[in-house]
Short mmCIF file of C-alpha atoms and ligand atoms in Angstrom, two decimals:
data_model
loop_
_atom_site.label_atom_id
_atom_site.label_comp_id
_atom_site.label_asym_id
_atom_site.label_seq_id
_atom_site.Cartn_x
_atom_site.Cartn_y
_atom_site.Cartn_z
CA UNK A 25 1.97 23.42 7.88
CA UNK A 26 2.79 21.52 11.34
CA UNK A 27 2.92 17.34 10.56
CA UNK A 28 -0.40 16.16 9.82
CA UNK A 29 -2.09 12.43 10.38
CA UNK A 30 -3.46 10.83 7.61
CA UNK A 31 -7.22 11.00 7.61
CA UNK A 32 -6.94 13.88 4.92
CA UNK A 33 -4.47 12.32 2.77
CA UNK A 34 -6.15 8.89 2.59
CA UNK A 35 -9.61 10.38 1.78
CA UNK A 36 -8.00 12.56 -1.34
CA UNK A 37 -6.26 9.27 -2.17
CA UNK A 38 -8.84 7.45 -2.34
CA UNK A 39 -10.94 9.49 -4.26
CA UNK A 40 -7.88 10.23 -6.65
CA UNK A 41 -6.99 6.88 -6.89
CA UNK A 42 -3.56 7.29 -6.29
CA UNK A 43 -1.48 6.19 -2.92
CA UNK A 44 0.49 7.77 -0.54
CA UNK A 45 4.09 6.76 -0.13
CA UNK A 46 5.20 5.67 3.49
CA UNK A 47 8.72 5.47 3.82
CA UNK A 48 10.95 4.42 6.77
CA UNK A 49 13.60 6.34 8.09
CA UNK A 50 17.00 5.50 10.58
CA UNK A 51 19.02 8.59 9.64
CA UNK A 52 19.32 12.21 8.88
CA UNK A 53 20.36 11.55 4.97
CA UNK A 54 17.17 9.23 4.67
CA UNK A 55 14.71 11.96 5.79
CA UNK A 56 16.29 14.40 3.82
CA UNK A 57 16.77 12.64 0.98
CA UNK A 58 12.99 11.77 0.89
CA UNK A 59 11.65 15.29 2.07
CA UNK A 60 13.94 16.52 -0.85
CA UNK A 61 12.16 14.38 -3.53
CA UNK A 62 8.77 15.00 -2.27
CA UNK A 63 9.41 18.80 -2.19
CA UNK A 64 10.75 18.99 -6.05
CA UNK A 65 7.62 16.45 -6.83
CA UNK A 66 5.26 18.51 -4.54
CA UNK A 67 4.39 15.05 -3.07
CA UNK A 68 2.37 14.47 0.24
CA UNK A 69 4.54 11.82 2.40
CA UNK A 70 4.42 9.73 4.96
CA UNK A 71 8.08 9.14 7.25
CA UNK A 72 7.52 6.00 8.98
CA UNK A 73 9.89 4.78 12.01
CA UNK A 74 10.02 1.48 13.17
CA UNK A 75 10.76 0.00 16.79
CA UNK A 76 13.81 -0.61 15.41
CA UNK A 77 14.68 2.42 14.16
CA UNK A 78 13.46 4.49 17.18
CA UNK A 79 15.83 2.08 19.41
CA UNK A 80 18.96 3.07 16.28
CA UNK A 81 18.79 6.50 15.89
CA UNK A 82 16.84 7.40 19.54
CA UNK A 83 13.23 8.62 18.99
CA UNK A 84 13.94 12.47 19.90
CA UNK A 85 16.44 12.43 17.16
CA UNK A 86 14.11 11.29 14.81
CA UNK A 87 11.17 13.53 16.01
CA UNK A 88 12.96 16.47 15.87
CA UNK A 89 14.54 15.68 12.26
CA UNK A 90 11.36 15.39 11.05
CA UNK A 91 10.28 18.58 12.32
CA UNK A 92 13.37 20.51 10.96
CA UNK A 93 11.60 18.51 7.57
CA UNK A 94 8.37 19.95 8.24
CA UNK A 95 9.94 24.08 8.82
CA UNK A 96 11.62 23.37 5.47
CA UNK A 97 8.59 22.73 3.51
CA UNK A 98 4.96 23.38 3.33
CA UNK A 99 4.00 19.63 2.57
CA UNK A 100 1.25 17.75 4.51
CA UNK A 101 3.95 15.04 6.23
CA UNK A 102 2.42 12.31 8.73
CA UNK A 103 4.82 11.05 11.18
CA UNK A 104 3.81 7.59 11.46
CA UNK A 105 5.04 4.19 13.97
CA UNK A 106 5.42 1.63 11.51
CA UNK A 107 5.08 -2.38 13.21
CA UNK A 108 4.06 -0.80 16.93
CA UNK A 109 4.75 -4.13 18.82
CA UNK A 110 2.22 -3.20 21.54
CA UNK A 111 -0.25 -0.15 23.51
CA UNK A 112 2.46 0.90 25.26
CA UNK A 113 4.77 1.37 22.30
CA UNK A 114 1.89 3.36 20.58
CA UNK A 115 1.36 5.35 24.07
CA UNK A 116 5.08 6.52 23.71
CA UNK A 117 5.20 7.82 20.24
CA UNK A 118 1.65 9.25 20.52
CA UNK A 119 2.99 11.39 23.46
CA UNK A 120 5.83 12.47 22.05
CA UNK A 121 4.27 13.65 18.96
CA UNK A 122 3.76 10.90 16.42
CA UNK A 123 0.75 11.95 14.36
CA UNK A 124 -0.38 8.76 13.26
CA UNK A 125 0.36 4.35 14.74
CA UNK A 126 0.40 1.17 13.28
CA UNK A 127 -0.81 -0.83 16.06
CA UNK A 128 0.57 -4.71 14.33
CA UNK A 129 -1.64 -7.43 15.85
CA UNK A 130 -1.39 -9.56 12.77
CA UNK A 131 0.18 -12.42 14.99
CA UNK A 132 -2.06 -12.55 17.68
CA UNK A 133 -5.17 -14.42 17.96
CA UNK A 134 -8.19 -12.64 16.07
CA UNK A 135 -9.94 -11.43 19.33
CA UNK A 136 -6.87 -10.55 20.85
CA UNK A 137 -6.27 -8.19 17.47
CA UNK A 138 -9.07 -6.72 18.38
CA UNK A 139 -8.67 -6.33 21.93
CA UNK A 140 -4.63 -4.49 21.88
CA UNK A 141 -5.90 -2.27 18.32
CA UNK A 142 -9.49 -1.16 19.93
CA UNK A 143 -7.54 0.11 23.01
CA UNK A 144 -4.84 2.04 21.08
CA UNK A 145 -7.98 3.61 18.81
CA UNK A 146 -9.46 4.91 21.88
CA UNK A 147 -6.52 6.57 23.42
CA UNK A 148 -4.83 7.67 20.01
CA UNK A 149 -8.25 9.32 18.78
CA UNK A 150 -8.36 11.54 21.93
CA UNK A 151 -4.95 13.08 20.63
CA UNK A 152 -6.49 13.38 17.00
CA UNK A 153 -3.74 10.66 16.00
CA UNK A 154 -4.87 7.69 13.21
CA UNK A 155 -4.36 4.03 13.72
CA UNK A 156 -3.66 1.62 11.12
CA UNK A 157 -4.43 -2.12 12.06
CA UNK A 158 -3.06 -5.28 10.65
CA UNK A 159 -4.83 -8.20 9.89
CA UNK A 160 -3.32 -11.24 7.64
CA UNK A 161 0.65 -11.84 8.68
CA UNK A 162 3.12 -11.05 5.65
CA UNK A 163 6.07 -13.52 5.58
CA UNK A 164 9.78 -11.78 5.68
CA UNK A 165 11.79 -10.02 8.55
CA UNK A 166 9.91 -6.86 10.40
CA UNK A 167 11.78 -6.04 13.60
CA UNK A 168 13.35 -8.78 14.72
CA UNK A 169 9.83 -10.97 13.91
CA UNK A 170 10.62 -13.59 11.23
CA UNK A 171 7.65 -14.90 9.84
CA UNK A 172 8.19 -17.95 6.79
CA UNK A 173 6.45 -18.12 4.02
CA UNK A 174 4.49 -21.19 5.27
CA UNK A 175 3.94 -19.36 8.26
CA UNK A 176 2.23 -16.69 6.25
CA UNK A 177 -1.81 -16.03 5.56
CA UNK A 178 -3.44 -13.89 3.50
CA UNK A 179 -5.95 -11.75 5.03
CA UNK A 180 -9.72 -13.51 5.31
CA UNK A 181 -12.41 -10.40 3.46
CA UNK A 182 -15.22 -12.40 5.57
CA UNK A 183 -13.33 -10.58 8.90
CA UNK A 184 -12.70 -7.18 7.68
CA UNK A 185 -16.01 -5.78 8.52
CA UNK A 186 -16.11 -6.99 11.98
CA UNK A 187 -12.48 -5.82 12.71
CA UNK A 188 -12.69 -2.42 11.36
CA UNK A 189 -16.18 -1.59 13.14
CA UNK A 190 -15.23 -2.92 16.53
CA UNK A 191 -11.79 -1.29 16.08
CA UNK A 192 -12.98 2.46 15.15
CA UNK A 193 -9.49 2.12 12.74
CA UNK A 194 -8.34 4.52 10.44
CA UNK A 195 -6.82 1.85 7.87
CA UNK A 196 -6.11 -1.69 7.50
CA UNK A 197 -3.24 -3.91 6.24
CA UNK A 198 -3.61 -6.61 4.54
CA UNK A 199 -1.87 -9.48 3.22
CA UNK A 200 -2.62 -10.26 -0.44
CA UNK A 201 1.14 -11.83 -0.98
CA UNK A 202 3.64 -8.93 -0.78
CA UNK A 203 6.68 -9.69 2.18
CA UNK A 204 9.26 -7.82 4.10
CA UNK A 205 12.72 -7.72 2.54
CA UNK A 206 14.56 -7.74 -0.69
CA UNK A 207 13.83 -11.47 -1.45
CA UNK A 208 10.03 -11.96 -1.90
CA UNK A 209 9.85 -14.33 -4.47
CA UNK A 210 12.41 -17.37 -5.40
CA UNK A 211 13.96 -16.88 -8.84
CA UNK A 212 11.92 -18.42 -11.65
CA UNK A 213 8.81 -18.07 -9.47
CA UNK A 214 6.29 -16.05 -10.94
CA UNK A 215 5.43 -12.26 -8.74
CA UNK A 216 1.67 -12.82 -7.96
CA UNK A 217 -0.27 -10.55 -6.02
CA UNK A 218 -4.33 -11.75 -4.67
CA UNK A 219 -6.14 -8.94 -6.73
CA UNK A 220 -9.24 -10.88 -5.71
CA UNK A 221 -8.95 -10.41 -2.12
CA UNK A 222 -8.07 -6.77 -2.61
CA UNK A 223 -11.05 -6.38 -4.30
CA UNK A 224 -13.47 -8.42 -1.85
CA UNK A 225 -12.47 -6.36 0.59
CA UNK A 226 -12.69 -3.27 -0.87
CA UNK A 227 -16.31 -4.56 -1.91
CA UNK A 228 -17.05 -5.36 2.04
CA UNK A 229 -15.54 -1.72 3.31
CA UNK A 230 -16.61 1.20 0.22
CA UNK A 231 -13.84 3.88 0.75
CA UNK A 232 -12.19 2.42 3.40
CA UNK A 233 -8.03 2.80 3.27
CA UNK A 234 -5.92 -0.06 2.58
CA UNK A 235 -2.00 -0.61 3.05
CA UNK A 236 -0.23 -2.16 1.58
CA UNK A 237 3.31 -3.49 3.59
CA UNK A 238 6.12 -4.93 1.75
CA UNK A 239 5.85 -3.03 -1.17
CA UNK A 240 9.43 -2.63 -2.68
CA UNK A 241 9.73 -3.28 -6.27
CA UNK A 242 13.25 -4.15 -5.19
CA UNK A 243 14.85 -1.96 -7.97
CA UNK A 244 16.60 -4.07 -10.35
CA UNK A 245 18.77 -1.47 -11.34
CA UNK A 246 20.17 -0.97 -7.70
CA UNK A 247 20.20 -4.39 -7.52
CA UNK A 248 23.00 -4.15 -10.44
CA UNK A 249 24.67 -1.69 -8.76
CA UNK A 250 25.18 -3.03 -5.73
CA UNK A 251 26.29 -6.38 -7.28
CA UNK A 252 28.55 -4.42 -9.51
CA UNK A 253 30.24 -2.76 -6.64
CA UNK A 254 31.30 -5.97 -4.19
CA UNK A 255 27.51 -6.65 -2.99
CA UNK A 256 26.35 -10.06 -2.94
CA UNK A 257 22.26 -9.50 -3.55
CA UNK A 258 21.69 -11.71 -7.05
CA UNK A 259 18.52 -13.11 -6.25
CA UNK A 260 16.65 -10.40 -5.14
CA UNK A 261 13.45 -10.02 -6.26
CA UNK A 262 10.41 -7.49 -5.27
CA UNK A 263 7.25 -6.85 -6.55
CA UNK A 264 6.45 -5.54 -9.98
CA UNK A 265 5.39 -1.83 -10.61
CA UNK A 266 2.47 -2.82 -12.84
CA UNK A 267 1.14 -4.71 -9.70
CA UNK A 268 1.78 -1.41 -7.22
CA UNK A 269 0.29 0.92 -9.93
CA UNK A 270 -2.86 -0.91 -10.40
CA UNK A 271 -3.21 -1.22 -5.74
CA UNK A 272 -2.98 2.32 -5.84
CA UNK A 273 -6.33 2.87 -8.39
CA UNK A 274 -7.82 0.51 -6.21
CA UNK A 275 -8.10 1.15 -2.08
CA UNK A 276 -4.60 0.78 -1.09
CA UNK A 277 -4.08 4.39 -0.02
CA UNK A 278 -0.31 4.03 1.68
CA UNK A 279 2.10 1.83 0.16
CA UNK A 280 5.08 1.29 2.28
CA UNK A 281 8.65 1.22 1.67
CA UNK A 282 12.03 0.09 3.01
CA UNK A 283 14.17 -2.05 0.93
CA UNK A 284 13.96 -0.04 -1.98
CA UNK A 285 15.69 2.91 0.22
CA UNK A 286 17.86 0.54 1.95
CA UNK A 287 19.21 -0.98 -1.37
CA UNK A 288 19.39 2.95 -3.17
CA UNK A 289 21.77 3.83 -0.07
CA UNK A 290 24.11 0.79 -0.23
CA UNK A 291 24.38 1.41 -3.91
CA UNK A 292 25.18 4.85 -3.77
CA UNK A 293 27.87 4.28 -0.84
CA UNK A 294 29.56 1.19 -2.58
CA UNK A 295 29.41 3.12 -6.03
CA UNK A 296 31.10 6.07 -4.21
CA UNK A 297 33.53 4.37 -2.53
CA UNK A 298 34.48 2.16 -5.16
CA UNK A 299 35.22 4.95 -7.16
CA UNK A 300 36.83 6.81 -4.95
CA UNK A 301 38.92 4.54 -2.87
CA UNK A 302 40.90 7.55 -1.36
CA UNK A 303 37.61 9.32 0.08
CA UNK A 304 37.03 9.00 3.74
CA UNK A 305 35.14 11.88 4.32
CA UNK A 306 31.48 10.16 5.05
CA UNK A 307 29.77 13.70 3.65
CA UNK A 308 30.76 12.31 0.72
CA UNK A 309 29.36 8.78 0.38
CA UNK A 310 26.69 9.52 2.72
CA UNK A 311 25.68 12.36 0.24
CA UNK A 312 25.45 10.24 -2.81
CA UNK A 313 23.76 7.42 -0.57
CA UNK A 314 20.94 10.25 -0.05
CA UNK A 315 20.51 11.51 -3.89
CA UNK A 316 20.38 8.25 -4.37
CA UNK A 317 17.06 8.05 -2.10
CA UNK A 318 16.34 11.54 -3.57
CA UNK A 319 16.07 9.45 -6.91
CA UNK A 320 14.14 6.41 -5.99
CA UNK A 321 11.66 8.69 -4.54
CA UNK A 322 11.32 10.51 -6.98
CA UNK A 323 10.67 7.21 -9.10
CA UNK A 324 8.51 6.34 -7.21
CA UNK A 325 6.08 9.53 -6.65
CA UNK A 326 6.15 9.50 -10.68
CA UNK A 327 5.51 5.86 -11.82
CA UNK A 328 3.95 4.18 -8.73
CA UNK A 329 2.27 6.14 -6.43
CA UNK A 330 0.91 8.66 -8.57
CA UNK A 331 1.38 11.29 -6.02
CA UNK A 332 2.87 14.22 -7.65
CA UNK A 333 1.15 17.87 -7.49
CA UNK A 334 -1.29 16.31 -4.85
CA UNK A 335 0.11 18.10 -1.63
O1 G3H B 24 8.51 -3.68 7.96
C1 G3H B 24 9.65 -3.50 8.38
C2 G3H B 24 10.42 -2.30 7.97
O2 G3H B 24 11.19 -2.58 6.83
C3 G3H B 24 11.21 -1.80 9.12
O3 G3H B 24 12.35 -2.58 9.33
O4 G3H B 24 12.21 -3.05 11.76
O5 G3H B 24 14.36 -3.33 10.50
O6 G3H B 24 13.44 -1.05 10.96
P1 G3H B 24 13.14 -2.51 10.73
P1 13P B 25 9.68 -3.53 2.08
O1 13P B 25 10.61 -4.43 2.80
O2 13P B 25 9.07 -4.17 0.88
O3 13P B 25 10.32 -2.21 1.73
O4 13P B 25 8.44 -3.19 3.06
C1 13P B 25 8.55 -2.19 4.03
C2 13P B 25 7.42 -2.20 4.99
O5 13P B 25 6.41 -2.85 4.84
C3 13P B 25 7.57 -1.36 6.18
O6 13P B 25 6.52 -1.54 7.07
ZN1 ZN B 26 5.70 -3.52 7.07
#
């Protein structure tokens, strides 16, 4: 099956209530190490690449990765732009292949959101490519953007309507009071998420896709390890599984993560190295960095996402 965008996925989703994972990738272990899980869970997937990481690991690198992903298995796999900055950005990974853009106008002034994520929906639909929009701004770091808390909004349900019909987009994101990073609430503060506003706005657009960004549970367990092992990450903190479990039944449809695979591969490279002090071979950390990945996929396919058997 050649890569796929999402408009299939999302609608089977939706109906199943269950969500798709979205998961970033910078390297050749992280692909494989997500492809691998998703092949053992029979899991649909979606391999998200940043600016950031298109500018890291050069975006023909990371197209063609993908696609050796994509000979090796018979999964439906979007290739998606995760945080495009601007049209042209889109433009570029449309044409060379990306199946599906994130078009990130969550900054900008409401009609100019509308303006920059109308214009990519009319030149990614020509190439049969989906668009997510963005409206609410997340606080945390997302490519070099670093947006405090106080700086932060959730998303208003009374502008949904209006942006996704004079958009044409496939999905929206929305804030409801998930972040970037491994440090999304202070210790002792309690994890909240706006159910409320999830639900207004699923109200205000029946069946319409949601995503939701900063979605790392921020593994505690990792978190040990990492800590165990010479890291220095005490205090972080991401958002609970009961909370992700009960967006998917509801409209969020991609639920995207980062940290979680960021923190699985530090773990498993510290863990390796501090065991094996003599090892310089990077096969060999590297490899336990990605069934590390492998793992926390896995995890969450099974108790998150719900995704299993649905490819
Ligand atoms: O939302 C941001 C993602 O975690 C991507 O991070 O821009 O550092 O690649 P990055
Ligand atoms: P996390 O930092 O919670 O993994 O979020 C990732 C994300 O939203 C990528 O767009
Ligand atoms: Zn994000």
């Amino acid at each position: 099956m050649p890569l796929v965008n999402t408009s299939e996925m999302f609608k089977k989703a939706y109906e199943g209530g269950y969500a798709i994972g979205a998961f970033n990738v910078n390297n050749m272990e992280i692909v494989q190490g997500i492809v691998e899980a998703c092949k053992e869970l029979n899991s649909p997937v979606i391999l998200q690449a940043s600016g950031g990481a298109r500018k890291y690991a050069h975006s023909a690198y990371l197209y063609n990765m993908v696609q050796a992903a994509v000979a090796e298995t018979d999964l439906p796999i979007a290739l998606h732009l995760d945080h495009g900055a601007s049209f042209e950005l889109c433009k570029d990974c449309i044409e060379s292949g990306f199946t599906s853009v994130m078009i990130d106008g969550s900054h900008l002034d409401y009609e100019e959101n509308v303006a920059v994520t109308k214009k990519v929906v009319e030149y990614a639909h020509k190439y049969n490519v989906t668009v997510e929009g963005e409206l609410g701004q997340l606080a945390g770091i997302e490519d070099e953007v670093n947006v405090d808390a106080d700086k932060a909004n959730y998303t208003d349900p009374g502008q949904v309507q209006d942006f996704v019909s004079r958009t044409g987009v496939d999905s929206l994101a929305i804030a409801i009071g998930t972040s970037h990073g491994a440090f999304k609430f202070k210790p002792g503060q309690k994890p909240q998420l706006r159910f409320d506003i999830l639900q207004e706005v699923m109200d205000r657009l029946p069946g319409f896709p949601i995503v939701l960004h900063g979605a790392s549970s921020v593994m505690p367990e990792y978190v040990a390890m990492v800590n165990q092992f010479g890291g220095q990450m005490a205090d972080a903190i991401g958002i609970p599984e009961d909370m992700l479990r009960q967006a998917a039944s509801m409209a969020v449809c991609k639920i995207n993560v980062d940290s979680d695979l960021r923190l699985a591969m530090t773990a498993g490279i510290r863990k390796h190295l501090a065991e094996n002090p003599t090892h310089f071979d990077p096969r060999q950390y590297l490899g336990d960095g990605r069934q590390f990945i492998t793992d926390v996929v896995k995890h969450k396919i099974t108790e998150v996402l719900g995704s299993a058997g649905k490819a």
